[in-house]
PDB file of C-alpha atoms in Angstrom:
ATOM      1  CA  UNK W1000     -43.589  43.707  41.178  1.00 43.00           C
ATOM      2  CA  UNK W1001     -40.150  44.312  39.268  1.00 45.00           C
ATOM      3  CA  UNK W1002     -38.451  41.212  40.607  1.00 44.00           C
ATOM      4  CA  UNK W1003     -41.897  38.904  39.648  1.00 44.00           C
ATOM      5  CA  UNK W1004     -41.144  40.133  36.220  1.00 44.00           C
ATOM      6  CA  UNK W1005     -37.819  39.603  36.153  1.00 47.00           C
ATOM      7  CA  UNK W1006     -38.172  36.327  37.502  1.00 46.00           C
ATOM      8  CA  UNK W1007     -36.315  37.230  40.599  1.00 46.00           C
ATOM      9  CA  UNK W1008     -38.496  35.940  43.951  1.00 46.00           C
ATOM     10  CA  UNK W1009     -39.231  32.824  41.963  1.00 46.00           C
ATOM     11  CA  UNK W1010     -37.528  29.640  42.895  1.00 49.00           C
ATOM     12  CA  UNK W1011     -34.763  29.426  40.589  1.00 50.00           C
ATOM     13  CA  UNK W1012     -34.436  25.314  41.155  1.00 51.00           C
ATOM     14  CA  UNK W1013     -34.950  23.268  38.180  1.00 49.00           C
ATOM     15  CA  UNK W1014     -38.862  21.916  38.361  1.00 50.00           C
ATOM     16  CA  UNK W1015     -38.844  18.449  39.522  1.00 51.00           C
ATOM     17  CA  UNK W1016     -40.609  15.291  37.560  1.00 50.00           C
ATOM     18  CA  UNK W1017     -43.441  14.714  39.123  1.00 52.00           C
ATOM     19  CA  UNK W1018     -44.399  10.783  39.409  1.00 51.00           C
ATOM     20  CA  UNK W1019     -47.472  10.118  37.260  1.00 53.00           C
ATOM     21  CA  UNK W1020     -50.380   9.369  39.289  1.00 54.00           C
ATOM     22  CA  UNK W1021     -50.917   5.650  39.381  1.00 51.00           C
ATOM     23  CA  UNK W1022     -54.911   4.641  38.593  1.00 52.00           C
ATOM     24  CA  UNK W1023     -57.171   4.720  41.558  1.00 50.00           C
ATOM     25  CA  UNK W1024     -56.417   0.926  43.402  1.00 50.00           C
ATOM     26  CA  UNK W1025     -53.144   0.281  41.962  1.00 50.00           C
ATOM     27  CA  UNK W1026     -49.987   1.753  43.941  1.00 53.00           C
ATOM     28  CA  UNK W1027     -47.777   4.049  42.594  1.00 54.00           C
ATOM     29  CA  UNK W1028     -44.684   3.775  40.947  1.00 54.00           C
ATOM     30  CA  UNK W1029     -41.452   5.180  42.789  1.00 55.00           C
ATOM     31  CA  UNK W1030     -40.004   7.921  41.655  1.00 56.00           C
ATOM     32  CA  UNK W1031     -36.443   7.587  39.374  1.00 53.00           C
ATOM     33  CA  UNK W1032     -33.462   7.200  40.467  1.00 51.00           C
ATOM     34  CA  UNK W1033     -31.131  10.405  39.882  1.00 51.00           C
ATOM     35  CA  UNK W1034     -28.883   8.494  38.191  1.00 49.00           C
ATOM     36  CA  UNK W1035     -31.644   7.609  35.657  1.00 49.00           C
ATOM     37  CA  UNK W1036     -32.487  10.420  34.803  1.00 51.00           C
ATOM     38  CA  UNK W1037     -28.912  11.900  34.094  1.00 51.00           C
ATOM     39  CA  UNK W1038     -28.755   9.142  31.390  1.00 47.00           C
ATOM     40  CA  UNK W1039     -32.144  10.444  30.435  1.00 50.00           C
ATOM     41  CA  UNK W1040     -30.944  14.147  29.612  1.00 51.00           C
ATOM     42  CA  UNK W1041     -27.496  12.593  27.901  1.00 50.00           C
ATOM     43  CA  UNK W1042     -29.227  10.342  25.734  1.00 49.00           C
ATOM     44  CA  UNK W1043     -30.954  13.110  23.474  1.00 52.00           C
ATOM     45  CA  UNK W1044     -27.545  14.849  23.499  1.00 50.00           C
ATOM     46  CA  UNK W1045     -26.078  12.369  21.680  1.00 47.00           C
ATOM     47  CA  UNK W1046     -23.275   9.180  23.181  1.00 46.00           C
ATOM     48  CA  UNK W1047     -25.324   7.956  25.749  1.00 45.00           C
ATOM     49  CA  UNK W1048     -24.325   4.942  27.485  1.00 47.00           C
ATOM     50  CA  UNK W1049     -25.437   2.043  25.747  1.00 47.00           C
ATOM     51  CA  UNK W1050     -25.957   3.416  22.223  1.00 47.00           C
ATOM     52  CA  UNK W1051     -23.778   3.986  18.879  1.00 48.00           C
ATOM     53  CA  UNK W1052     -21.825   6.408  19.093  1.00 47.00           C
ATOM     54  CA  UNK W1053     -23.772   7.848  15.645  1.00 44.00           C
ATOM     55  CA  UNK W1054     -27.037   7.606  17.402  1.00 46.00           C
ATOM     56  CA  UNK W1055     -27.028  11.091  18.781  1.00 49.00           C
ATOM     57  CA  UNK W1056     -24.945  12.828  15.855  1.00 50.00           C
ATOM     58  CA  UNK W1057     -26.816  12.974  12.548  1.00 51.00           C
ATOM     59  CA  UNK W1058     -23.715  13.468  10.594  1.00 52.00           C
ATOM     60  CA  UNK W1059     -22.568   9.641  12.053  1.00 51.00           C
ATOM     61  CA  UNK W1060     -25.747   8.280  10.831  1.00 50.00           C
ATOM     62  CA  UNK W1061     -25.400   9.573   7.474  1.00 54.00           C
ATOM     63  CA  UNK W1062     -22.236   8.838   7.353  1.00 55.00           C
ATOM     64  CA  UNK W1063     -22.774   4.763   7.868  1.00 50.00           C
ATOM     65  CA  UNK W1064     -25.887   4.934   5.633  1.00 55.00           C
ATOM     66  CA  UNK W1065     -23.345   6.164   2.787  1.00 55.00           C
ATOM     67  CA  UNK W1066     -20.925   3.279   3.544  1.00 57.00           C
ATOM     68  CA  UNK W1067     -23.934   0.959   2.999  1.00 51.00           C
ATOM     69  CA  UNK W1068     -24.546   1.488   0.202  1.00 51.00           C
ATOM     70  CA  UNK W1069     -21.348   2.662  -1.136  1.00 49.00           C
ATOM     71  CA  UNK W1070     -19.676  -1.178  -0.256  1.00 50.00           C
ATOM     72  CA  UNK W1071     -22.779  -2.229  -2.396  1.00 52.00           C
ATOM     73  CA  UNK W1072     -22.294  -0.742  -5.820  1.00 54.00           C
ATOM     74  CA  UNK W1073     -20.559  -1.750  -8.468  1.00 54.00           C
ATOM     75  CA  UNK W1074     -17.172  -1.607  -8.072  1.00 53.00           C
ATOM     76  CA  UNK W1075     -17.484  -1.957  -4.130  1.00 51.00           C
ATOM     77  CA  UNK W1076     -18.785  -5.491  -3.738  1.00 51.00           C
ATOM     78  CA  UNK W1077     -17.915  -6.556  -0.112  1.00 52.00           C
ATOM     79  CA  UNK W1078     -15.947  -9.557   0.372  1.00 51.00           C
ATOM     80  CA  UNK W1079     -17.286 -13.011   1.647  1.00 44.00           C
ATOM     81  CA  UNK W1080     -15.688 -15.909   2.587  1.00 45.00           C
ATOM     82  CA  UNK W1081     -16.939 -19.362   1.369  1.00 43.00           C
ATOM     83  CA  UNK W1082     -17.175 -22.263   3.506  1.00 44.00           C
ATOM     84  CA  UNK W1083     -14.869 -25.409   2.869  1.00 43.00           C
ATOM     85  CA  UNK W1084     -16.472 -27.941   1.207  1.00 41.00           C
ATOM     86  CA  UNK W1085     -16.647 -31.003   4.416  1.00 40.00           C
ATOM     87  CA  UNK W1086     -16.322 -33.989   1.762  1.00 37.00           C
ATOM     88  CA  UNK W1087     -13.048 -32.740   0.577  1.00 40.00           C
ATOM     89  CA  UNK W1088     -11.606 -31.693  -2.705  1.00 39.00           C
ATOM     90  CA  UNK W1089     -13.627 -32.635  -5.304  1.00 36.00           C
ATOM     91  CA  UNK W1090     -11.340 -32.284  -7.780  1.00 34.00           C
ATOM     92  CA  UNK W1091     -10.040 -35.664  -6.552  1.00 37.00           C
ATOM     93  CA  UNK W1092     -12.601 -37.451  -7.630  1.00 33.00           C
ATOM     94  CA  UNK W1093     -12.279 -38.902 -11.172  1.00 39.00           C
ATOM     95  CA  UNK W1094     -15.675 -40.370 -12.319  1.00 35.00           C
ATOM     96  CA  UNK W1095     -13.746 -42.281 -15.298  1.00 41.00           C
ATOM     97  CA  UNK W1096     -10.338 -43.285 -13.259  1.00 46.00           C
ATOM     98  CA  UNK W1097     -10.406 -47.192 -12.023  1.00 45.00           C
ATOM     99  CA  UNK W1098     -11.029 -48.010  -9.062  1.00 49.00           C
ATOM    100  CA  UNK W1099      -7.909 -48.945  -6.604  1.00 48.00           C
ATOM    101  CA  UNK W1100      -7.194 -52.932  -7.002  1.00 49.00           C
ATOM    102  CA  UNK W1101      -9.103 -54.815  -4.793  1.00 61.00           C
ATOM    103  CA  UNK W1102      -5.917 -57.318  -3.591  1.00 74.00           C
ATOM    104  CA  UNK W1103      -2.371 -58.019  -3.813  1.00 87.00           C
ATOM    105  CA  UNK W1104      -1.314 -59.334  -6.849  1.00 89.00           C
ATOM    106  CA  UNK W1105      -1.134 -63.017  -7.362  1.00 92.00           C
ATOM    107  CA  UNK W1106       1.431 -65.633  -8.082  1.00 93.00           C
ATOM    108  CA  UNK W1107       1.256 -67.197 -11.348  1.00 93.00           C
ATOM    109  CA  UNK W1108      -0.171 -70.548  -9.491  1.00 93.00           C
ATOM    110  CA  UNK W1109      -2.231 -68.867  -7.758  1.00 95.00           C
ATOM    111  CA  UNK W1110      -3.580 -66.913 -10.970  1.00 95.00           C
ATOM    112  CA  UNK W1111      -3.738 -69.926 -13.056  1.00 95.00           C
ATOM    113  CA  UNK W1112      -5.555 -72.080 -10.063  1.00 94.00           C
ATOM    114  CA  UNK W1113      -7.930 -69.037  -9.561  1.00 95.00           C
ATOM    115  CA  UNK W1114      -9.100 -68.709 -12.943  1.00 96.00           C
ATOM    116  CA  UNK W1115     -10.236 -72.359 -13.379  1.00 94.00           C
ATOM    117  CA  UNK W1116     -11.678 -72.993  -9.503  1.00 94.00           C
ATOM    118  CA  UNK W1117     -12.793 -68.911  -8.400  1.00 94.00           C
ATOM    119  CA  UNK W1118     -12.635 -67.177 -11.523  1.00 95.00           C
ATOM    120  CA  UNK W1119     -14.926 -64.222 -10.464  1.00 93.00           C
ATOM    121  CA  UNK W1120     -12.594 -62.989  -6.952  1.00 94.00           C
ATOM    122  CA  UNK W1121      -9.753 -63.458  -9.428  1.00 95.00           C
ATOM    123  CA  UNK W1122     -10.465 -61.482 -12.271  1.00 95.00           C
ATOM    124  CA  UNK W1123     -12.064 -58.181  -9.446  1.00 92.00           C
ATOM    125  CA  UNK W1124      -8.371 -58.904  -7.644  1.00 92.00           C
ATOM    126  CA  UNK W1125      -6.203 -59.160 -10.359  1.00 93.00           C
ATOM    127  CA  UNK W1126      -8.070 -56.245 -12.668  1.00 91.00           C
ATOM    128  CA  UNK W1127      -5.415 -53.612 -12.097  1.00 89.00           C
ATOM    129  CA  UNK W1128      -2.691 -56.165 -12.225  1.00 92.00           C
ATOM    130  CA  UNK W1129      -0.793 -57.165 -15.451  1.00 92.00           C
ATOM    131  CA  UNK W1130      -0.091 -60.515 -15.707  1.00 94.00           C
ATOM    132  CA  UNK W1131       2.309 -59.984 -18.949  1.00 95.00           C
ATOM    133  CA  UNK W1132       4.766 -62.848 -17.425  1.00 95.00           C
ATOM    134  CA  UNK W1133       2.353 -65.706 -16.706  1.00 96.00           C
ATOM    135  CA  UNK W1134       0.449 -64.630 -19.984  1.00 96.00           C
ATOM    136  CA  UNK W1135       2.942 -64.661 -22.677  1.00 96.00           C
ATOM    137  CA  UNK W1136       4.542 -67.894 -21.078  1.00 96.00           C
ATOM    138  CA  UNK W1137       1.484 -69.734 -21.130  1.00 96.00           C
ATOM    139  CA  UNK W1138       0.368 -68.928 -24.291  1.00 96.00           C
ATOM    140  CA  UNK W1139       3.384 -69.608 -26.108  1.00 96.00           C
ATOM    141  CA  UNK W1140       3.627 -73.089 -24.555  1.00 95.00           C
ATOM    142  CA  UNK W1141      -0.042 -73.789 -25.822  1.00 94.00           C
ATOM    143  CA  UNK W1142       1.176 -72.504 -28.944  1.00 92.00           C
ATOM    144  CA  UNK W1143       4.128 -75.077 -29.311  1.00 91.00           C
ATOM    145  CA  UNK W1144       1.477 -77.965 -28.787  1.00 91.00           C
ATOM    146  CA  UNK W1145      -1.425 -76.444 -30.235  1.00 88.00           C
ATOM    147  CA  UNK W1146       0.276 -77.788 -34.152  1.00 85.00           C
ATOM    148  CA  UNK W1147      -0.045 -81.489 -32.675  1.00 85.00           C
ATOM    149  CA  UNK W1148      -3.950 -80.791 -32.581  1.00 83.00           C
ATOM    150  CA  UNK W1149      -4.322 -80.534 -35.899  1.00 81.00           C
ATOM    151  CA  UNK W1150      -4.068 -83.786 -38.615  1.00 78.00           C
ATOM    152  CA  UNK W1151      -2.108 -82.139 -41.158  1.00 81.00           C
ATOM    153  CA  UNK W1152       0.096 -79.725 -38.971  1.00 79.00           C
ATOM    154  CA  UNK W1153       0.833 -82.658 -36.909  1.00 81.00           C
ATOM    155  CA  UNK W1154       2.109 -84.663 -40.170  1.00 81.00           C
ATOM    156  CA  UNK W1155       3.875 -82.435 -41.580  1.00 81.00           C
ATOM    157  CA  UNK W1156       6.040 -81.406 -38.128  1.00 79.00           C
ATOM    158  CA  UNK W1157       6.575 -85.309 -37.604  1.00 80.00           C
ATOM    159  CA  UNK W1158       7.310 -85.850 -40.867  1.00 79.00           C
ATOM    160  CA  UNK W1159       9.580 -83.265 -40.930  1.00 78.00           C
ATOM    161  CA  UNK W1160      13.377 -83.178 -40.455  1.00 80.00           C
ATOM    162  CA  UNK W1161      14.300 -82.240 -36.973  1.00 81.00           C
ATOM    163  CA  UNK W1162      16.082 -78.697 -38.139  1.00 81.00           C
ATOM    164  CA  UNK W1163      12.375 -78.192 -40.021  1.00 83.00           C
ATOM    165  CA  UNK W1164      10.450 -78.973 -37.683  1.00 85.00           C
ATOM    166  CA  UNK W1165      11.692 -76.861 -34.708  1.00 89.00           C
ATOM    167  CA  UNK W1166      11.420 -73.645 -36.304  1.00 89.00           C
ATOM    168  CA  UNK W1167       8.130 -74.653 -37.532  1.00 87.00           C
ATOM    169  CA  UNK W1168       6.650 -75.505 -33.906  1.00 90.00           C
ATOM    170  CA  UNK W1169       8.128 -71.977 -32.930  1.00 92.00           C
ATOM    171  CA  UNK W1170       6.734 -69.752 -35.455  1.00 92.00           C
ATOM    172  CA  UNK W1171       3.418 -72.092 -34.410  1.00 90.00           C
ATOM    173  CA  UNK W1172       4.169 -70.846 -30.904  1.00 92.00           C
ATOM    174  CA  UNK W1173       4.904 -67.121 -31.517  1.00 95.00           C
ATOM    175  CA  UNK W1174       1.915 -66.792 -34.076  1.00 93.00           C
ATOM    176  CA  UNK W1175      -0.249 -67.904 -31.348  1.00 93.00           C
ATOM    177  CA  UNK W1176       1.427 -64.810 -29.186  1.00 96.00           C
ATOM    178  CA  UNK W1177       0.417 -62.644 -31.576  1.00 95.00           C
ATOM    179  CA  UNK W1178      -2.688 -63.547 -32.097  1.00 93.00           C
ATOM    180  CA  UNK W1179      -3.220 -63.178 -28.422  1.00 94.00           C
ATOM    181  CA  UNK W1180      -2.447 -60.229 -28.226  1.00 96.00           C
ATOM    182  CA  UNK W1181      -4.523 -58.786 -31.052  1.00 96.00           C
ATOM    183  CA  UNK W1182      -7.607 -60.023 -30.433  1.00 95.00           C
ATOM    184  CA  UNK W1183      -7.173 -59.229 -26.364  1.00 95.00           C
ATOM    185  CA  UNK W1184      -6.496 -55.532 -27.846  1.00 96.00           C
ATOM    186  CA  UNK W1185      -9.904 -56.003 -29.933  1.00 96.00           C
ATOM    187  CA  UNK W1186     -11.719 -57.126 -26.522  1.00 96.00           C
ATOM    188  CA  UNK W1187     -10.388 -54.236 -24.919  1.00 96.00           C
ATOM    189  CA  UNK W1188     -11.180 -51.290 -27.528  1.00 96.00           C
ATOM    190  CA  UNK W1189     -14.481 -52.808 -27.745  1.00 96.00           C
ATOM    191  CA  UNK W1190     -14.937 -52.668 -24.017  1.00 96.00           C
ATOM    192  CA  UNK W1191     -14.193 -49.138 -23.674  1.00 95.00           C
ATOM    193  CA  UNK W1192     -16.269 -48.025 -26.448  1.00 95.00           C
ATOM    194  CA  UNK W1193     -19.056 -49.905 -24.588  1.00 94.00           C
ATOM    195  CA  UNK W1194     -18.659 -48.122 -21.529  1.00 94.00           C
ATOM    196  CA  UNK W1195     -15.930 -49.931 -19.778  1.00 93.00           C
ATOM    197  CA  UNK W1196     -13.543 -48.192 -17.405  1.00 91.00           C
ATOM    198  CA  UNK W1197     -10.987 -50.884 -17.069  1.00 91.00           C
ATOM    199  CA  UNK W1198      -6.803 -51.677 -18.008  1.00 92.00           C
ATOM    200  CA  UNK W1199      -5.530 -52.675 -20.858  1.00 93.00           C
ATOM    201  CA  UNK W1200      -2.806 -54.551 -20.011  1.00 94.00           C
ATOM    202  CA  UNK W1201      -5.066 -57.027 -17.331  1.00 94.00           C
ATOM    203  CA  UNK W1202      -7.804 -57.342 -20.165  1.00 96.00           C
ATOM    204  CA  UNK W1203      -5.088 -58.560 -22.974  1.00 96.00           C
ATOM    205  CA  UNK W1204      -3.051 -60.298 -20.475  1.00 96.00           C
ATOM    206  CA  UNK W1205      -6.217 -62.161 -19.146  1.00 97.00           C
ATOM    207  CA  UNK W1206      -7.660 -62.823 -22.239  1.00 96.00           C
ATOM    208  CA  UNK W1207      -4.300 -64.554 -23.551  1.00 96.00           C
ATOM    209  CA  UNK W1208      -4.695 -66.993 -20.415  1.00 97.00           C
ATOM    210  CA  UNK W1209      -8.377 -68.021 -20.959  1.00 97.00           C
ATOM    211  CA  UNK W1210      -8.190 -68.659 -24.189  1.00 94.00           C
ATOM    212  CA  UNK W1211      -5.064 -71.060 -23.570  1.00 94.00           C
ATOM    213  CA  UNK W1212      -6.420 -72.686 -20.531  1.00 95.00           C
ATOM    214  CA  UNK W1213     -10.003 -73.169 -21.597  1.00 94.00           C
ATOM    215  CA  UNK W1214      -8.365 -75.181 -24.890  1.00 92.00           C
ATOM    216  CA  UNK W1215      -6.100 -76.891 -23.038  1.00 92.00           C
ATOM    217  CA  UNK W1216      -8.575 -79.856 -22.432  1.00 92.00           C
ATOM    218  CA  UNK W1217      -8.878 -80.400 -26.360  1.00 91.00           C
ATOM    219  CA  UNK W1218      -5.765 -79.989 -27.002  1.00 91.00           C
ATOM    220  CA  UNK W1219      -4.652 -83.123 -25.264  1.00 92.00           C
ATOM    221  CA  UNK W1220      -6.827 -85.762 -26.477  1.00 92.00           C
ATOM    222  CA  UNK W1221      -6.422 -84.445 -29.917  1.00 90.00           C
ATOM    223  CA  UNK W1222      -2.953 -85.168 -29.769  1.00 88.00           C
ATOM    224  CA  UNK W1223      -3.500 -88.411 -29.476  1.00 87.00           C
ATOM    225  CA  UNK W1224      -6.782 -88.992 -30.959  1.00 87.00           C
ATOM    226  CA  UNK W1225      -6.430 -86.134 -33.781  1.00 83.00           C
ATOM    227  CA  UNK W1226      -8.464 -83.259 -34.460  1.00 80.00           C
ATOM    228  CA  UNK W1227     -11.333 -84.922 -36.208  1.00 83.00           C
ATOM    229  CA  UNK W1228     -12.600 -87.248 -33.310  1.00 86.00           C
ATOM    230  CA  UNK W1229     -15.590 -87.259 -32.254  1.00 89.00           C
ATOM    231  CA  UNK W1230     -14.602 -86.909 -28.665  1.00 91.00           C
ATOM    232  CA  UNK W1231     -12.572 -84.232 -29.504  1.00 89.00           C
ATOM    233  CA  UNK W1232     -15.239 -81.760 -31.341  1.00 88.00           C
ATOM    234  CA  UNK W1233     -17.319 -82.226 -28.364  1.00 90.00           C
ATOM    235  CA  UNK W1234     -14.404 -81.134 -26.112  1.00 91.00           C
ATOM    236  CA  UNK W1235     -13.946 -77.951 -28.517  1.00 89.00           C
ATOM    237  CA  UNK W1236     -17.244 -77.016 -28.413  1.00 91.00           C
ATOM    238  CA  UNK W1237     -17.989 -77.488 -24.594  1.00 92.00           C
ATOM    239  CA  UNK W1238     -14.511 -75.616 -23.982  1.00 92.00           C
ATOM    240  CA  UNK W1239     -15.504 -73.206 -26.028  1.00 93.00           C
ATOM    241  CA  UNK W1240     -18.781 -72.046 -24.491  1.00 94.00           C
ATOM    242  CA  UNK W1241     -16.892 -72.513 -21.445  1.00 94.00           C
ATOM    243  CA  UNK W1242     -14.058 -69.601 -22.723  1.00 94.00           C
ATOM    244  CA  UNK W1243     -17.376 -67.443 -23.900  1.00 95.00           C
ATOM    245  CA  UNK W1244     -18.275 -67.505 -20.013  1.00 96.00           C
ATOM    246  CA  UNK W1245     -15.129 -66.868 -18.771  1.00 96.00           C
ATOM    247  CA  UNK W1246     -14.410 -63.770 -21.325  1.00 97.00           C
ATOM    248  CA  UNK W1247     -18.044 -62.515 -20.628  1.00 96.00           C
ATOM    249  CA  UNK W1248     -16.757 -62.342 -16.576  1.00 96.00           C
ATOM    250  CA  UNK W1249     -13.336 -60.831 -17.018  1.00 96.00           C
ATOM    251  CA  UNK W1250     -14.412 -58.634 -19.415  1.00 96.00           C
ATOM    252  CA  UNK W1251     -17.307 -57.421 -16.890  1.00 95.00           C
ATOM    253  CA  UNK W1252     -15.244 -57.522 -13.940  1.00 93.00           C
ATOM    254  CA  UNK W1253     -12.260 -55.654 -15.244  1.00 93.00           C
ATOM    255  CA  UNK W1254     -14.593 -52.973 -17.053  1.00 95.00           C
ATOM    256  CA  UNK W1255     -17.391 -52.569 -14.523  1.00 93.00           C
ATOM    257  CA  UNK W1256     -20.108 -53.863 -17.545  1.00 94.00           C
ATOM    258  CA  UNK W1257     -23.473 -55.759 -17.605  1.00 95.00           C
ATOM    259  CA  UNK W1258     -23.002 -58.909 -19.063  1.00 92.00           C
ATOM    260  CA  UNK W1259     -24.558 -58.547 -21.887  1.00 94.00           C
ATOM    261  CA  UNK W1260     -21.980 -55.863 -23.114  1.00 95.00           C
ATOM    262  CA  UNK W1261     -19.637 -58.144 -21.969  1.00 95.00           C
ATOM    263  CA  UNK W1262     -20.460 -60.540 -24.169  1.00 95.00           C
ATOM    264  CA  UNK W1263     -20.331 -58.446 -26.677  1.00 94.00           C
ATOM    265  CA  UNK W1264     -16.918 -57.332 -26.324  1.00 95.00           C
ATOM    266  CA  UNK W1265     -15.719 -60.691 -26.467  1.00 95.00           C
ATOM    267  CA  UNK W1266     -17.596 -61.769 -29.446  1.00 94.00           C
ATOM    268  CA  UNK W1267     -14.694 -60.822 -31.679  1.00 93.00           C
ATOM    269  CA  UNK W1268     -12.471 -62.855 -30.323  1.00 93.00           C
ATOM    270  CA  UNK W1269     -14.952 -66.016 -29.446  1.00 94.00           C
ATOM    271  CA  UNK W1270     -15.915 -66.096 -32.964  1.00 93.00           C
ATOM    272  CA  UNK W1271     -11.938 -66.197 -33.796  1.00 91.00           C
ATOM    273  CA  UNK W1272     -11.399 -68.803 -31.388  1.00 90.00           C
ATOM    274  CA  UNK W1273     -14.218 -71.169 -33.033  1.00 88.00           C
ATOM    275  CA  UNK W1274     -12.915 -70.689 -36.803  1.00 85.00           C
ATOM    276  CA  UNK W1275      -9.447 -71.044 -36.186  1.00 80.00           C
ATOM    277  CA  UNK W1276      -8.917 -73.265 -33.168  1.00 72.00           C
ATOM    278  CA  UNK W1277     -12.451 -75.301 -32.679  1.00 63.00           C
ATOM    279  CA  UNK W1278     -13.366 -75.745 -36.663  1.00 61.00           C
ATOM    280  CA  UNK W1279      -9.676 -76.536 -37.232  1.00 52.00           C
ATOM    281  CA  UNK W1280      -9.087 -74.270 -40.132  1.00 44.00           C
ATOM    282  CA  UNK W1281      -5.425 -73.193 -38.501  1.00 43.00           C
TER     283      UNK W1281
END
């Protein structure tokens, strides 16, 4: 009786799992594998295989739960990477820059040609170009003529002695310069306040060659027929609606404008061209 109490006559073996008894009809399952259930009794002891290595050790688990939050707080903000941006830096981009030039830049024949036969290609290709050389040339020449095509002017220079006249015809030619220039500078600050995006230098330097080239048809027969023909005013104005067509396209080719502002950049200087050069009242 002593060694039933004790425990001792017993069989001291560690009770065996007994397979659950599988429904009536279905068969039953095998019984584990021993490996099984080794991993069995480690798992509740904490490292089994398979499993963090805080899932069995309470201290781990608070221990991560504390980092948590911890690299949350202020003060603790976890780092983070941010992806590159795939269309590049956009600091590159300059919304009011102008846009690269379209084309080489063209000979002065080729400029000169283009602006009378294909002025549109020619004033997109030649918008980032200056074309001080060509423009300053050209418009003095007009200038030296342009006294022959007016009556009086014209008198007076022939009438003139020859060390008169010459510095007369070149002050003619060199006010016409400068005139140029000033109202292509008008064109061009009243482009940009309308928007426009374009060059200076291009929009003064093109402006100084339509305005000689679109006159240059008037000027000749009034030379020999005078200012005051009848042939001649209807050359002025025909040229002259022709230079209000060929402003309003350079000035919205080089600027990137509507026509209509356009127009209205070059109304300055049209309205210039008409009093002093088509009315006569040089």
């Amino acid at each position: 009786m002593a060694g039933f109490r004790n425990g001792r006559g017993r069989d001291n073996r560690p009770p065996q799992q007994q397979p659950q008894q599988a429904p009536y009809g279905y068969p039953a399952a095998p019984p584990p594998h021993p490996q099984q259930q080794q991993w069995g009794r480690q798992a509740p002891q904490g490292g089994g295989y398979g499993e963090p290595e805080y899932f069995g050790d309470p201290h781990g688990a608070q221990q991560h739960q504390q980092q948590h939050y911890a690299a949350n707080t202020p003060g603790h903000t976890q780092m983070f990477s941010v992806n590159e941006d795939p269309y590049g830096d956009a600091a590159m981009y300059d919304a009011g820059a102008a846009p690269v030039p379209t084309g080489p830049r063209l000979p002065w024949k080729a400029l000169l040609s283009g602006i009378v036969l294909r002025p549109a290609p020619t004033f997109l290709q030649m918008r980032d170009h200056a074309v001080w050389g060509p423009a300053l040339v050209v418009t003095f020449l007009y200038g030296l003529l342009a006294i022959f095509g007016f009556d009086q002017a014209r008198d007076e220079a022939i009438g003139a002695t020859l060390s008169t006249a010459i510095p007369y015809v070149l002050m003619t030619g060199a006010g016409f310069v400068v005139g140029g220039l000033i109202l292509g500078a008008v064109t061009h600050t009243l482009a940009r306040q309308l928007g426009g995006d374009g060059s200076w230098q291009p929009t003064v330097g093109l402006s100084m060659l339509i305005m000689s080239i679109t006159d240059a048809p008037r000027l000749v027969f009034a030379m020999f027929l005078g200012g005051e023909n009848s042939l001649v005013q209807v050359l002025g104005w025909a040229t002259w609606l022709a230079a209000g067509a060929l402003f309003t396209l350079m000035v919205s080719r080089s600027h990137d404008l509507p026509w209509p502002k356009a127009l209205g950049a070059s109304a300055i200087q049209l309205i210039a061209l008409l009093s002093i050069i088509k009315l006569g009242t040089l």
